[in-house]
Every structure is written in C-alpha cells, then in structure tokens.
Short mmCIF file of C-alpha atoms in Angstrom, two decimals:
data_model
loop_
_atom_site.label_atom_id
_atom_site.label_comp_id
_atom_site.label_asym_id
_atom_site.label_seq_id
_atom_site.Cartn_x
_atom_site.Cartn_y
_atom_site.Cartn_z
CA MET A 1278 116.51 103.60 84.42
CA CYS A 1279 116.40 107.31 85.53
CA ASP A 1280 118.27 109.82 83.49
CA ASP A 1281 121.41 109.38 85.12
CA GLU A 1282 122.01 106.13 84.85
CA LEU A 1283 125.10 104.82 83.35
CA ILE A 1284 125.65 102.31 80.93
CA PRO A 1285 127.98 99.14 80.93
CA PRO A 1286 130.93 99.72 79.11
CA ARG A 1287 130.22 96.11 78.17
CA ALA A 1288 127.17 94.11 78.41
CA ASP A 1289 128.71 90.52 79.79
CA LEU A 1290 130.56 92.79 82.34
CA THR A 1291 129.47 91.69 86.24
CA GLU A 1292 128.59 94.63 88.68
CA LYS A 1293 132.06 94.29 90.58
CA GLN A 1294 134.12 94.14 87.45
CA TRP A 1295 131.94 97.18 86.03
CA LEU A 1296 133.18 99.15 89.62
CA ARG A 1297 136.77 98.09 88.99
CA ALA A 1298 136.51 99.32 84.95
CA ASP A 1299 135.06 103.32 86.37
CA ALA A 1300 136.97 104.16 89.28
CA PRO A 1301 135.26 107.23 89.63
CA LEU A 1302 131.95 105.23 90.63
CA ALA A 1303 133.37 103.30 92.68
CA ALA A 1304 134.68 105.94 94.26
CA ASP A 1305 131.57 107.18 94.41
CA LEU A 1306 130.37 104.09 96.04
CA ALA A 1307 132.51 103.94 98.60
CA ALA A 1308 131.82 107.32 99.70
CA THR A 1309 128.36 107.12 99.95
CA TRP A 1310 128.18 103.38 101.57
CA GLY A 1311 132.15 102.98 103.35
CA PRO A 1312 135.41 101.66 101.73
CA GLN A 1313 133.61 97.96 102.30
CA ALA A 1314 131.23 98.64 99.75
CA ILE A 1315 133.08 97.41 96.95
CA ALA A 1316 134.49 94.51 98.18
CA LEU A 1317 130.83 93.39 100.10
CA GLY A 1318 128.25 91.61 97.55
CA ARG A 1319 125.17 93.30 96.66
CA ARG A 1320 123.20 91.09 99.04
CA THR A 1321 125.77 91.85 101.72
CA LEU A 1322 125.76 95.23 101.12
CA LEU A 1323 121.77 96.23 100.18
CA GLY A 1324 120.22 92.94 101.24
CA GLY A 1325 121.75 92.57 105.04
CA ALA A 1326 120.32 89.18 106.40
CA ALA A 1327 116.99 89.32 105.23
CA ALA A 1328 118.66 88.46 101.55
CA GLY A 1329 120.20 85.24 102.99
CA ALA A 1330 116.70 84.25 103.67
CA ALA A 1331 115.47 84.72 100.18
CA LEU A 1332 111.72 83.58 99.75
CA ALA A 1333 110.21 81.48 98.12
CA VAL A 1334 108.07 82.53 95.21
CA LEU A 1335 104.69 82.20 95.87
CA PRO A 1336 101.93 80.18 93.58
CA THR A 1337 100.96 81.81 90.83
CA GLY A 1338 97.78 82.56 89.58
CA ALA A 1339 94.90 84.45 91.41
CA GLY A 1340 92.93 81.41 92.93
CA ARG A 1341 95.72 79.84 94.36
CA ALA A 1342 97.58 83.14 95.69
CA ALA A 1343 94.72 83.85 98.04
CA ALA A 1344 95.50 81.25 100.87
CA ALA A 1345 98.84 83.40 101.39
CA GLN A 1346 97.25 86.39 101.88
CA GLY A 1347 97.42 87.05 105.31
CA VAL A 1348 95.33 91.18 105.38
CA ALA A 1349 91.38 91.58 104.00
CA LYS A 1350 92.45 92.43 100.48
CA PHE A 1351 90.51 95.02 97.85
CA PRO A 1352 87.74 92.44 96.17
CA PHE A 1353 88.67 91.39 92.10
CA PRO A 1354 85.67 92.46 90.33
CA ASP A 1355 82.59 89.89 90.02
CA GLY A 1356 81.32 91.41 87.00
CA PRO A 1357 81.59 94.45 84.94
CA ASN A 1358 80.53 97.67 85.61
CA ARG A 1359 77.18 99.56 84.75
CA GLN A 1360 78.22 100.06 80.90
CA GLY A 1361 79.37 96.63 80.48
CA GLU A 1362 82.33 97.14 81.07
CA PHE A 1363 85.89 96.22 83.04
CA ALA A 1364 87.70 99.63 83.49
CA VAL A 1365 91.25 99.21 84.67
CA LEU A 1366 94.09 102.38 85.73
CA VAL A 1367 97.03 101.68 84.17
CA THR A 1368 99.97 103.63 85.33
CA GLY A 1369 103.65 102.65 85.21
CA ASP A 1370 107.31 104.13 87.04
CA ALA A 1371 104.83 105.56 90.10
CA GLY A 1372 107.14 105.07 92.80
CA THR A 1373 108.82 107.89 93.91
CA GLY A 1374 106.45 109.71 96.31
CA GLY A 1375 107.69 112.63 94.76
CA GLU A 1376 104.97 115.96 93.56
CA GLU A 1377 104.52 114.47 90.14
CA GLN A 1378 103.46 111.06 91.79
CA LEU A 1379 101.08 112.61 93.49
CA ALA A 1380 99.24 114.71 91.13
CA VAL A 1381 99.04 111.72 89.23
CA THR A 1382 97.24 109.97 91.42
CA GLU A 1383 95.31 113.01 92.63
CA ALA A 1384 93.83 113.28 89.17
CA ALA A 1385 93.76 109.58 88.26
CA ARG A 1386 91.17 109.49 91.90
CA ARG A 1387 88.44 111.27 90.12
CA VAL A 1388 88.96 109.44 87.24
CA CYS A 1389 88.74 106.47 88.48
CA ARG A 1390 85.57 107.39 90.22
CA ASP A 1391 84.02 108.85 86.97
CA GLU A 1392 85.33 105.21 85.46
CA GLY A 1393 84.23 103.43 87.65
CA ILE A 1394 87.81 101.89 88.06
CA SER A 1395 87.34 98.07 89.68
CA LEU A 1396 91.22 97.00 89.08
CA ALA A 1397 94.50 98.90 88.38
CA VAL A 1398 97.98 97.82 87.25
CA GLY A 1399 101.49 98.88 88.24
CA LEU A 1400 103.58 98.31 85.13
CA GLY A 1401 107.02 98.19 87.09
CA ASP A 1402 109.21 100.58 89.01
CA ASN A 1403 107.11 100.68 92.04
CA ILE A 1404 109.48 101.48 94.61
CA TYR A 1405 112.65 103.75 93.55
CA GLU A 1406 115.03 103.50 93.11
CA ASN A 1407 116.69 100.78 94.48
CA GLY A 1408 113.48 98.96 95.61
CA PRO A 1409 112.30 98.33 99.44
CA GLU A 1410 114.99 96.94 101.50
CA SER A 1411 112.70 94.37 103.49
CA ASP A 1412 109.39 93.32 102.71
CA HIS A 1413 108.12 95.83 105.51
CA ASP A 1414 110.06 98.85 104.19
CA SER A 1415 108.48 101.96 104.70
CA GLU A 1416 108.80 102.94 101.35
CA PHE A 1417 105.37 100.96 100.33
CA ARG A 1418 104.09 103.28 102.95
CA ASP A 1419 105.16 106.32 101.43
CA LYS A 1420 105.52 105.37 97.38
CA PHE A 1421 102.35 103.24 97.43
CA GLU A 1422 100.00 103.16 99.80
CA ILE A 1423 99.71 106.69 100.90
CA PRO A 1424 99.73 107.86 97.21
CA ASN A 1425 96.97 105.53 96.14
CA THR A 1426 94.63 106.05 98.90
CA GLY A 1427 91.25 106.16 98.06
CA ILE A 1428 92.13 104.00 94.62
CA ASP A 1429 90.47 101.11 96.73
CA VAL A 1430 91.24 98.14 94.19
CA PRO A 1431 92.97 95.62 93.74
CA TRP A 1432 96.48 96.43 92.32
CA LEU A 1433 98.10 94.01 89.85
CA MET A 1434 101.74 94.33 90.28
CA VAL A 1435 104.78 93.67 88.15
CA LEU A 1436 108.56 93.78 88.76
CA GLY A 1437 110.79 96.52 87.58
CA ASN A 1438 114.24 97.06 87.01
CA HIS A 1439 114.71 99.27 89.85
CA ASP A 1440 112.63 97.11 92.30
CA CYS A 1441 114.99 94.16 91.78
CA SER A 1442 118.63 96.93 91.60
CA GLY A 1443 121.60 95.30 92.37
CA LEU A 1444 124.94 97.40 93.65
CA ILE A 1445 124.10 99.30 90.92
CA PRO A 1446 120.28 101.45 90.87
CA GLY A 1447 118.03 100.58 87.98
CA SER A 1448 120.05 97.78 86.96
CA GLY A 1449 118.21 94.49 87.32
CA GLY A 1450 121.07 92.97 88.87
CA ASP A 1451 119.60 91.61 91.54
CA PRO A 1452 116.50 89.92 90.86
CA SER A 1453 115.79 88.03 94.41
CA ARG A 1454 114.64 91.67 95.49
CA GLY A 1455 111.63 91.21 93.96
CA ASP A 1456 110.37 88.96 96.29
CA ARG A 1457 110.02 91.21 98.66
CA GLU A 1458 107.56 92.56 96.59
CA VAL A 1459 105.85 89.10 96.38
CA SER A 1460 106.03 88.81 100.19
CA TYR A 1461 104.92 92.32 101.06
CA ALA A 1462 101.66 91.62 99.03
CA ALA A 1463 100.48 90.03 102.26
CA SER A 1464 100.48 93.14 104.28
CA SER A 1465 98.59 95.38 101.85
CA PRO A 1466 95.01 95.01 100.82
CA ARG A 1467 95.36 96.56 97.37
CA TRP A 1468 99.08 95.29 96.18
CA TYR A 1469 98.36 92.11 94.59
CA MET A 1470 101.52 90.09 93.39
CA PRO A 1471 101.13 86.16 94.67
CA GLY A 1472 104.08 85.24 92.38
CA ARG A 1473 107.16 86.94 90.58
CA TYR A 1474 104.78 86.20 87.51
CA TYR A 1475 100.66 85.26 87.42
CA ASN A 1476 97.56 85.37 85.36
CA VAL A 1477 94.47 86.76 86.61
CA ALA A 1478 91.08 85.98 84.79
CA LEU A 1479 88.01 88.84 85.15
CA PRO A 1480 84.63 86.71 84.03
CA SER A 1481 81.64 87.18 81.77
CA SER A 1482 78.82 89.52 82.50
CA ASP A 1483 77.55 86.46 83.44
CA GLY A 1484 79.69 86.09 86.46
CA PRO A 1485 82.43 83.79 87.53
CA GLY A 1486 82.25 80.30 86.13
CA ARG A 1487 79.54 81.18 83.64
CA GLY A 1488 80.94 82.00 80.53
CA ASP A 1489 84.66 82.22 79.17
CA PRO A 1490 86.84 85.30 81.07
CA VAL A 1491 86.48 88.97 79.27
CA VAL A 1492 89.70 89.68 79.80
CA GLU A 1493 92.93 87.77 81.41
CA PHE A 1494 96.04 89.15 82.78
CA PHE A 1495 99.27 87.79 82.32
CA ALA A 1496 102.19 89.44 84.29
CA LEU A 1497 105.51 88.66 83.79
CA ASP A 1498 109.79 89.67 85.73
CA THR A 1499 111.33 90.57 82.65
CA ASN A 1500 114.02 91.62 84.74
CA PRO A 1501 116.22 88.65 84.52
CA VAL A 1502 116.64 88.57 80.24
CA ALA A 1503 116.57 93.36 80.39
CA SER A 1504 119.32 93.93 83.22
CA THR A 1505 121.79 96.31 82.19
CA VAL A 1506 124.34 93.57 83.93
CA ALA A 1507 125.23 90.14 83.84
CA GLN A 1508 123.13 87.91 86.47
CA ILE A 1509 125.51 86.23 88.72
CA SER A 1510 122.76 84.14 90.23
CA PRO A 1511 122.44 80.80 87.73
CA HIS A 1512 118.93 80.34 88.01
CA TYR A 1513 118.34 84.12 87.30
CA ARG A 1514 120.76 83.86 84.14
CA TRP A 1515 119.19 84.17 80.34
CA ASP A 1516 118.82 80.62 79.97
CA GLY A 1517 118.55 79.39 83.57
CA PRO A 1518 115.36 77.39 85.64
CA TYR A 1519 113.68 80.85 86.31
CA MET A 1520 113.44 82.01 83.02
CA ARG A 1521 112.68 78.51 81.32
CA ALA A 1522 110.22 77.96 84.04
CA GLN A 1523 108.65 81.33 83.18
CA ARG A 1524 108.61 81.08 79.30
CA GLN A 1525 106.70 77.60 80.00
CA TRP A 1526 104.35 79.06 82.00
CA LEU A 1527 103.40 81.72 79.72
CA ASP A 1528 102.98 79.63 76.85
CA THR A 1529 100.97 76.88 78.61
CA ALA A 1530 99.33 79.75 79.96
CA LEU A 1531 98.20 81.74 76.71
CA SER A 1532 97.30 78.84 74.96
CA ALA A 1533 94.79 77.29 78.00
CA SER A 1534 93.28 81.12 78.09
CA ARG A 1535 89.75 80.87 76.72
CA ALA A 1536 89.36 85.25 77.45
CA ARG A 1537 88.15 87.35 74.55
CA TRP A 1538 91.07 89.07 75.28
CA LYS A 1539 94.73 89.17 76.69
CA VAL A 1540 96.68 91.11 78.15
CA VAL A 1541 100.37 90.82 78.77
CA LEU A 1542 101.92 92.87 81.61
CA GLY A 1543 105.52 93.68 81.10
CA HIS A 1544 108.55 96.57 82.22
CA HIS A 1545 110.34 96.04 79.61
CA PRO A 1546 108.39 97.12 76.21
CA TYR A 1547 108.65 95.23 73.13
CA LEU A 1548 108.97 98.19 71.15
CA ASN A 1549 109.33 101.44 71.99
CA ASN A 1550 109.89 105.12 70.58
CA GLY A 1551 111.45 106.30 73.76
CA LYS A 1552 115.29 106.71 74.74
CA HIS A 1553 115.41 103.42 76.23
CA GLY A 1554 114.28 101.85 72.03
CA SER A 1555 113.03 98.47 71.96
CA ALA A 1556 113.55 94.74 73.03
CA GLY A 1557 117.22 93.49 70.99
CA SER A 1558 118.88 96.86 71.38
CA TYR A 1559 117.94 98.41 74.33
CA ASP A 1560 120.00 101.85 74.78
CA GLY A 1561 121.53 101.19 71.79
CA PHE A 1562 123.30 98.18 73.07
CA VAL A 1563 122.66 94.75 70.60
CA ILE A 1564 125.63 92.73 71.81
CA GLY A 1565 125.46 89.74 74.80
CA HIS A 1566 122.92 88.29 76.73
CA TYR A 1567 121.91 91.24 78.96
CA THR A 1568 121.89 94.90 78.17
CA SER A 1569 120.39 94.37 74.80
CA GLY A 1570 117.21 92.61 75.71
CA ILE A 1571 117.38 90.25 73.04
CA HIS A 1572 116.20 87.30 74.72
CA LEU A 1573 113.12 89.52 75.80
CA LYS A 1574 112.48 90.17 72.12
CA GLU A 1575 112.68 86.70 71.39
CA LEU A 1576 110.24 85.83 74.29
CA TYR A 1577 108.12 88.48 73.09
CA GLU A 1578 108.24 87.22 69.61
CA GLN A 1579 107.91 83.67 70.17
CA VAL A 1580 105.89 83.31 72.56
CA VAL A 1581 103.18 86.70 72.91
CA CYS A 1582 102.96 88.12 68.85
CA GLY A 1583 99.34 87.17 67.75
CA ARG A 1584 98.21 85.71 71.03
CA ALA A 1585 98.07 88.38 72.99
CA ASP A 1586 95.56 91.53 72.06
CA LEU A 1587 97.62 94.46 74.21
CA ILE A 1588 101.52 94.42 75.71
CA LEU A 1589 101.14 96.57 78.08
CA SER A 1590 104.70 98.11 79.37
CA GLY A 1591 107.02 101.02 81.54
CA HIS A 1592 110.40 101.56 81.75
CA ASP A 1593 110.58 104.71 79.24
CA HIS A 1594 108.74 107.59 81.05
CA THR A 1595 106.16 108.18 78.41
CA LEU A 1596 102.41 107.50 76.98
CA GLN A 1597 102.38 105.40 73.64
CA VAL A 1598 99.68 103.74 71.93
CA LEU A 1599 101.40 102.14 69.43
CA GLU A 1600 99.66 100.61 65.90
CA PRO A 1601 99.60 96.74 66.04
CA THR A 1602 101.92 95.28 62.43
CA THR A 1603 102.75 92.87 60.35
CA ARG A 1604 105.54 92.43 63.22
CA THR A 1605 103.81 92.16 66.37
CA ALA A 1606 101.01 89.80 64.42
CA GLY A 1607 98.44 91.70 65.34
CA THR A 1608 99.72 92.64 68.82
CA ARG A 1609 99.51 96.08 70.17
CA GLN A 1610 102.07 97.67 72.53
CA ILE A 1611 101.05 100.54 74.92
CA VAL A 1612 104.39 101.67 76.88
CA CYS A 1613 102.60 103.88 79.99
CA GLY A 1614 105.62 105.13 82.46
CA ALA A 1615 105.01 108.47 83.12
CA ALA A 1616 103.20 108.46 86.34
CA ALA A 1617 106.07 109.89 87.89
CA LYS A 1618 108.44 111.13 85.28
CA SER A 1619 108.19 112.31 81.99
CA GLY A 1620 110.59 111.75 78.62
CA ASP A 1621 112.84 114.38 77.06
CA GLY A 1622 110.30 115.48 74.75
CA ARG A 1623 111.63 114.07 71.77
CA ALA A 1624 110.61 110.43 69.24
CA HIS A 1625 113.81 108.37 69.35
CA PHE A 1626 112.58 105.70 66.74
CA ASP A 1627 109.81 105.51 64.14
CA HIS A 1628 107.77 102.52 65.07
CA PRO A 1629 104.20 103.85 63.70
CA ALA A 1630 101.87 105.20 66.29
CA ALA A 1631 98.48 106.10 67.05
CA TRP A 1632 99.28 108.22 69.50
CA GLN A 1633 102.43 109.33 71.54
CA ASN A 1634 103.70 111.98 74.18
CA PHE A 1635 107.20 112.09 75.61
CA SER A 1636 106.98 115.42 77.60
CA ASP A 1637 104.08 114.86 80.21
CA VAL A 1638 103.34 112.49 82.76
CA GLY A 1639 100.33 110.78 82.59
CA PHE A 1640 98.15 107.26 83.27
CA MET A 1641 95.85 105.49 81.12
CA VAL A 1642 92.39 103.76 81.80
CA LEU A 1643 91.69 100.34 79.40
CA LYS A 1644 88.05 99.27 79.20
CA VAL A 1645 87.15 96.37 78.10
CA SER A 1646 83.99 94.62 77.23
CA GLU A 1647 82.64 91.64 75.27
CA ARG A 1648 82.31 93.55 72.00
CA THR A 1649 85.35 96.24 72.48
CA MET A 1650 88.43 97.25 74.40
CA THR A 1651 89.69 100.53 74.86
CA VAL A 1652 92.34 102.27 76.07
CA ASP A 1653 91.83 105.77 77.42
CA THR A 1654 95.61 108.07 77.53
CA TYR A 1655 95.54 110.70 80.28
CA THR A 1656 98.24 113.61 80.39
CA VAL A 1657 98.27 115.43 83.77
CA ASP A 1658 98.90 119.10 84.55
CA VAL A 1659 101.25 118.66 87.33
CA PRO A 1660 100.66 122.15 89.27
CA THR A 1661 96.39 121.88 88.68
CA ARG A 1662 96.54 117.67 89.60
CA THR A 1663 94.17 117.61 86.90
CA ALA A 1664 93.83 115.32 83.53
CA ARG A 1665 92.79 116.13 80.59
CA LEU A 1666 92.16 112.88 78.39
CA ALA A 1667 94.63 113.06 75.38
CA HIS A 1668 93.20 110.09 72.63
CA THR A 1669 90.94 106.98 72.38
CA THR A 1670 91.85 103.93 70.48
CA THR A 1671 89.04 101.03 70.51
CA THR A 1672 88.89 97.97 68.63
CA SER A 1673 86.49 95.45 68.45
CA THR A 1674 88.00 92.33 66.96
CA ALA A 1675 90.43 90.28 68.89
CA VAL A 1676 93.89 90.22 67.87
CA ALA A 1677 93.52 85.94 66.08
CA GLY A 1678 91.04 88.52 63.68
CA ARG A 1679 91.88 91.41 62.00
CA GLY A 1680 90.29 94.57 64.58
CA THR A 1681 88.80 97.28 62.95
CA LEU A 1682 90.39 100.57 65.10
CA SER A 1683 88.75 103.89 65.14
CA ARG A 1684 90.76 106.50 66.96
CA ARG A 1685 89.97 110.79 68.19
#
C-alpha cells in the first residue's frame, strides 16, 4: 500500500460497504469516475468487458508453461556463471515509472553486468497504482519494459496488492485482475509468470537433468489472504478453492524439491520491521479474515518455515535482512520493496535484523552456489543513479541444518 492509502474501519467490510461508511471517499471516487462509480461493481468500472472473460490460470511450473509463450523469451541459465554461482537480481514494488525507479534500474544495470546476473525477481506491485487494465496495457511498457531495458534475463514476477486492486487502489480486493499479468507473459521476452503461483528450479553445475538443482524458487500469490478488504468472490476467499489449491501445491512442491536451496517469493512478508508490520497484524489490525493477514501467517508458519531457506517479500518500501530465529525454524525473511519508493526512515518493530534500512531506495543480489548462499544489499543515490554495496550476508548450511552466517 502507499503512504496515503486508507485502512478500512473494519476488516470484514466489503469495498461497497466501506464506501457507504466513508462519504468523503465516495465523493472523491464519484468526482473521478462519475456518479455511477458507487453503483457499479468493481469489474464493470475498472475491468470493462475484459473482466467478464477472465483468463484461465495457466499451468504452473517452468516446463509446462513454455508452450503458452507466444514470443521469444530470454533463456533461463543452464548453469552457474564463471564464479560457480547463479546471480539473481531482486527488486520489489518497482512499477511506478518514476525517477526513483529509473535511478534504481540504471544502477542495477551496472551491477548486473559486473555480477553476471542471469535471472531477476520482481516481488509484486509491478504496475502502480491499480494494476494493468488489460494484458496489453501501455503501462507494461512504461513501468516495466523501458525501465528494465538492458537487464535482458527472465524476470520471475509475483503479484502484489496493487496488481490486484479493486475499487480501492492497492486493496488487493480483485485478485482476478492478476490474470492480466499472467497473460502478458506471452508478449514479453522478460516477464515470466506462467501462472499466479509457480516454481522454477536452476540446475547443478553438471547441467540440466544431471544432478539435483542448486536452487528452486516458489512464487506465491499472497493477495487473497492479505487484502485490506474481504474477498467477494467465493473462489478467492481465504478458505476458498483457490487458496486451498495453492496451499496444497506449495506443500507438495516443497516436499518434492531436491534443490540444495529453496526460496519462497511472496509479495507480503511474514516478518517485517517496517510500518506495515508482520503477517497476522498488518497495519495494526488483528481481527477478521482479511487485513491482518492472519491466514497468510498460518501459511508461512505451517508450510514454509523450516522448509525454505529464504522468504523474499516486498510490500514494505524498505530493505531488511532479518535473522533466522526459533520462530522461523531457521528460515530467513528478506524484505526488498524499495525499488521505486522508500520508507519513513524508522523501524516500527524489533524483529532481530542483520541489517535494515528504512530511508533509501535500492535492490539486492542473491548469489547461490552449491556451497553458499549470499545476499548483497545495495542502496541507490537517486540524483547520481549510483549503487553502493551496503551489506552482505552469507550462509553455508541449508535450513535443515544450523547455518554459519557471516556479515560485513
């Protein structure tokens, strides 16, 4: 969410009920969209006829998605770089098209060249403020393709709350809008999103099919269990068929993975020292099935913690490298949501952190080999568009053991 977004007075309100309860907000929307805005459903107002023909979710998994792509894609790496690592650019909350995003991407381009980046991650809020209006919206060009020109690798994209806006920008109240971003993958050489959730494994140094993968990524759609309003569609309710299927998929995929390192990608963090707070009490709310993210907390704790080495998230516009703890069963939470917006300059909570920054924009580079996993954090000076390596954390033991950490 943005700094100026509103929080609903009750976690169980639908957007229509919220508007009735907030006359000034309703008046603002009516002035923008016309008096019919309050009477029309969100799909009619923002989606038009396209929403009535919502796209089916494409198959998950890298292999099954290839046939669905209609454009030549930048290839996935078939092995580590000359340093014996896979180097992955990590960004989050990037899609503004503004000066801060352009500064971050220009600085990141130079680091990508120096580090031999072969993959990138976009942790959601890919298209501010309401997500795309179609799968060919010009905002894809202005807020993703043009800024990332020169970072010519596959981008593992995750849906954020702004990508699934309902009538309220950033509410996450209409998850079906995310299907437009899934569909867009057919038009972009960079954008990789074969489904709303999916997994991608990178091979060993022996090559594909010749040993266990070095690292596997599991991309989640956290919006139905972290929205600021109740989900109207039964399909996307916190206990509906979509979330039940996603949970079962994640549980099975993590169990089946033979990768040395496992990394979960989800827009909303499990733990967070920034102003939005942690799953289960987002933005100070602790009631209801929505807003607080209580059921996302359950998903992370029951399925992810102790089984994945990292949770990479955005949502909070900060850079945080939190420590693995007994609570996380050894899983480390990373927050990297400062690719176009910065935080308010201070920590709001006190989860143990190896390093954190609440003032600067920036990005991270994840470097993974069969022996170690390293996270480099860069802050970016916007006027000069230059990056500074601010922190490095390395672990040499996967989450099943007790890792040895080094920091500088």
